[in-house]
XYZ file of N, CA, C and O in Angstrom:
332
model
N 113.927 98.069 86.239
C 112.883 97.089 86.354
C 113.150 96.901 87.661
O 113.953 96.276 88.323
N 111.833 96.756 88.728
C 111.898 96.348 89.874
C 111.051 94.933 89.702
O 110.262 94.777 89.723
N 111.731 93.949 89.750
C 111.467 92.587 90.316
C 111.068 91.948 91.422
O 111.798 91.032 91.964
N 109.990 92.798 92.342
C 110.570 92.508 93.711
C 109.886 91.158 93.879
O 110.141 90.462 94.976
N 108.714 90.409 92.907
C 108.527 89.131 93.254
C 109.404 88.138 93.040
O 109.919 86.858 94.081
N 110.365 88.137 92.010
C 111.466 87.391 92.140
C 112.403 87.176 93.368
O 113.378 86.718 93.516
N 112.370 88.635 93.580
C 113.623 88.296 95.187
C 112.896 88.838 96.559
O 113.123 88.829 97.532
N 111.438 88.240 96.358
C 110.638 88.103 97.450
C 110.835 89.505 98.664
O 111.031 88.967 99.704
N 110.748 90.624 97.686
C 110.803 91.967 98.669
C 109.728 92.083 98.518
O 107.789 91.924 97.965
N 109.219 94.056 98.946
C 107.720 94.320 99.072
C 108.172 95.851 98.489
O 109.185 96.325 98.104
N 107.188 96.722 98.867
C 107.407 97.764 98.550
C 108.438 99.016 99.295
O 109.116 99.730 98.323
N 108.624 98.680 100.372
C 109.895 98.865 100.911
C 111.149 99.304 99.906
O 111.670 99.627 100.173
N 111.432 97.903 99.714
C 112.080 97.909 98.477
C 112.344 98.334 97.311
O 113.343 99.070 97.174
N 110.748 98.477 96.739
C 111.343 99.378 95.231
C 111.846 100.620 95.827
O 112.456 101.608 95.396
N 110.760 101.190 96.724
C 111.043 102.455 97.527
C 112.755 103.219 97.754
O 113.317 103.934 97.149
N 113.425 101.453 98.162
C 114.821 102.319 98.581
C 115.543 102.129 97.347
O 116.572 103.006 97.179
N 114.991 101.002 96.533
C 115.847 101.041 94.986
C 115.877 102.098 94.379
O 116.800 102.486 93.498
N 114.530 102.337 94.169
C 114.547 103.797 93.293
C 115.164 104.711 93.835
O 115.474 105.481 92.656
N 115.132 105.366 95.167
C 116.171 105.927 95.487
C 117.352 106.232 95.170
O 118.281 107.185 94.900
N 117.973 104.750 95.239
C 119.075 104.514 95.225
C 119.887 104.788 93.417
O 120.968 105.585 93.161
N 118.737 104.596 92.933
C 118.905 104.383 91.240
C 118.881 106.199 91.017
O 119.744 106.986 89.786
N 117.789 107.121 91.837
C 117.856 108.234 91.217
C 119.363 108.983 92.114
O 119.670 109.878 90.800
N 119.481 108.395 93.385
C 120.752 109.534 93.413
C 121.940 108.962 92.757
O 123.195 109.710 93.139
N 121.942 107.834 92.061
C 123.672 107.536 90.904
C 123.079 107.587 89.762
O 124.002 106.941 89.250
N 122.260 108.219 88.955
C 122.156 108.439 87.611
C 122.669 109.848 86.942
O 122.416 109.922 86.151
N 123.232 110.530 88.432
C 124.037 111.868 87.530
C 122.647 112.834 87.162
O 123.242 112.987 85.705
N 121.900 112.649 87.273
C 120.789 113.776 87.197
C 120.204 112.774 86.013
O 118.825 113.567 85.349
N 120.125 111.739 85.503
C 118.865 111.525 84.533
C 117.785 111.014 85.240
O 117.362 111.128 86.478
N 116.788 110.826 84.027
C 115.249 111.103 84.303
C 115.175 109.603 84.723
O 115.836 108.713 83.901
N 114.752 109.263 85.907
C 114.819 107.771 86.487
C 113.027 107.214 85.780
O 112.268 107.683 87.087
N 112.547 106.333 85.617
C 111.283 105.689 85.544
C 110.830 103.758 85.850
O 112.377 103.577 85.104
N 110.746 103.827 86.467
C 110.770 102.508 87.504
C 109.800 101.427 86.528
O 108.563 102.121 86.585
N 110.213 100.407 86.157
C 109.169 99.693 85.349
C 109.038 98.390 86.579
O 109.571 98.038 87.716
N 107.889 98.145 86.848
C 107.361 97.810 87.857
C 106.652 96.206 86.892
O 106.089 95.772 86.312
N 107.340 94.706 88.010
C 106.444 93.510 87.793
C 105.096 93.604 88.199
O 104.619 94.110 89.246
N 104.312 93.128 87.077
C 102.723 93.392 87.357
C 102.379 92.081 87.886
O 101.126 91.612 88.079
N 103.069 90.747 88.115
C 102.712 89.211 88.357
C 103.695 88.852 89.615
O 104.192 89.553 89.861
N 103.061 87.612 90.402
C 103.474 87.587 91.389
C 105.487 87.306 91.560
O 106.286 87.746 92.345
N 105.881 86.922 90.504
C 107.043 86.389 90.134
C 107.795 85.587 88.830
O 106.462 85.356 88.198
N 108.564 85.531 88.556
C 109.507 84.603 86.979
C 108.009 83.265 87.342
O 108.184 82.947 86.426
N 108.030 82.690 88.251
C 107.627 81.379 88.279
C 106.409 81.460 88.671
O 105.338 80.367 88.750
N 105.683 82.447 89.089
C 104.216 82.636 89.138
C 103.955 83.351 88.083
O 104.081 84.561 89.225
N 102.988 83.380 87.545
C 102.210 84.647 86.577
C 101.099 85.185 87.169
O 100.516 85.947 86.491
N 100.831 85.082 88.291
C 99.274 85.065 88.991
C 99.748 86.729 89.300
O 100.445 87.513 89.228
N 98.240 87.761 88.146
C 98.545 88.939 88.580
C 98.447 89.519 89.941
O 97.822 89.076 90.901
N 98.981 90.457 89.882
C 99.002 91.373 91.482
C 97.655 92.250 91.570
O 97.328 92.453 90.232
N 97.313 92.039 92.594
C 95.683 93.146 92.737
C 96.179 94.968 92.306
O 97.569 95.024 92.329
N 95.169 95.482 91.979
C 95.298 96.824 91.476
C 95.910 97.931 93.102
O 96.334 98.471 92.865
N 95.393 97.098 94.014
C 95.679 97.358 95.454
C 97.226 97.788 95.711
O 98.085 98.262 95.884
N 97.687 96.464 94.897
C 99.333 95.761 95.550
C 100.275 96.965 94.292
O 101.221 97.223 94.572
N 99.489 97.316 93.271
C 99.819 97.428 91.967
C 100.186 99.062 92.264
O 101.706 99.925 91.909
N 99.057 99.590 92.702
C 99.011 101.169 92.815
C 100.013 101.257 94.348
O 100.687 102.653 94.423
N 100.246 100.572 95.162
C 100.926 100.590 96.161
C 102.519 100.214 95.857
O 102.889 101.863 96.452
N 102.844 99.620 94.909
C 104.146 99.670 94.171
C 104.190 100.865 93.745
O 105.895 101.312 94.077
N 103.783 101.594 92.967
C 104.113 102.477 91.943
C 103.925 103.856 92.871
O 104.989 104.655 92.619
N 103.099 104.054 94.338
C 103.160 105.447 95.106
C 104.734 104.723 95.867
O 105.530 106.084 95.728
N 105.441 103.450 95.984
C 106.415 103.522 96.516
C 107.656 103.893 95.834
O 108.567 104.905 95.997
N 107.593 103.922 94.262
C 108.823 104.411 93.401
C 108.448 105.455 93.163
O 109.685 106.670 93.148
N 107.119 106.240 92.931
C 107.203 107.765 93.388
C 107.878 108.470 94.538
O 108.751 109.525 94.415
N 107.257 107.651 95.658
C 108.228 108.230 97.088
C 109.631 108.059 96.725
O 110.353 108.837 97.435
N 110.410 107.456 96.077
C 111.528 107.289 95.837
C 112.255 108.213 95.111
O 113.358 108.217 94.657
N 111.301 108.614 94.282
C 112.128 109.307 93.351
C 111.837 109.152 92.073
O 112.547 110.427 91.232
N 110.910 108.169 91.591
C 110.855 108.002 90.315
C 110.043 109.272 89.403
O 108.666 109.862 89.845
N 110.412 109.688 87.984
C 109.499 110.294 87.610
C 108.436 109.692 86.559
O 107.794 110.423 86.146
N 108.263 108.350 86.780
C 107.291 107.851 86.165
C 107.284 106.254 86.551
O 107.885 106.177 87.239
N 106.171 105.393 85.752
C 105.677 104.622 86.371
C 106.002 103.903 84.947
O 105.252 104.261 83.778
N 106.352 102.588 84.882
C 105.958 101.251 83.630
C 105.455 100.516 84.154
O 106.165 99.744 85.033
N 104.732 99.283 83.365
C 104.450 98.436 83.906
C 104.640 97.398 82.963
O 104.809 97.419 81.944
N 105.332 96.133 83.702
C 105.415 95.222 82.577
C 105.186 94.046 82.978
O 104.461 93.432 83.541
N 104.721 93.605 81.673
C 103.645 92.629 81.198
C 102.428 93.148 81.294
O 101.497 92.599 82.587
N 102.299 93.861 80.900
C 101.245 94.864 80.990
C 99.410 93.718 80.718
O 98.934 93.891 81.438
N 99.676 92.691 79.622
C 98.376 91.903 79.325
C 98.123 90.977 80.768
O 97.403 90.650 81.293
N 99.156 91.084 81.955
C 99.045 90.879 83.582
C 98.451 91.971 84.458
O 98.630 91.720 85.716
N 98.219 92.798 84.320
C 98.093 94.279 84.973
C 96.321 94.576 85.239
O 95.722 94.589 84.131
N 95.993 94.265 86.516
C 95.143 94.873 86.952
C 94.798 96.579 87.027
O 95.989 96.763 87.313
N 94.131 96.830 86.213
C 94.248 98.258 86.093
C 94.204 99.410 87.033
O 93.532 98.716 88.627
N 95.159 100.096 87.032
C 95.316 101.391 87.684
C 94.943 102.254 87.453
O 95.542 102.992 86.361
N 94.051 103.608 88.422
C 94.230 104.871 88.427
C 95.280 105.612 88.924
O 95.652 106.075 89.579
N 96.225 105.844 87.510
C 97.314 106.540 87.694
C 97.277 107.887 88.154
O 98.131 108.456 88.529
N 96.399 108.734 87.729
C 95.574 110.031 88.098
C 96.186 109.950 89.705
O 95.559 111.074 90.187
N 95.566 108.725 90.753
C 95.150 109.073 91.800
C 96.853 108.197 92.366
O 96.640 108.681 93.588
N 97.832 108.760 92.059
C 98.896 108.456 92.650
C 99.336 109.557 92.803
O 99.012 110.323 92.827
N 100.608 109.306 94.189
C 101.228 110.521 94.740
C 102.228 111.549 93.466
O 102.701 111.460 92.899
């Protein structure tokens, strides 16, 4: 689960953290959960563009899948267009 908003981070952080999990998982399949809202203290939805960028960053980091946390706050993303 990537709480980028809670840590005031960006998509590069998601990519780096994902890469760390992939390389330290001893071969386990890694699926990254993405926060769909600004932060724990601000439940404003992220735009579909930002969510797509975050998802692509996780995939670039080696994630084999994406899950969205707090789906009701998700702006829909066309998952077929991810890398």
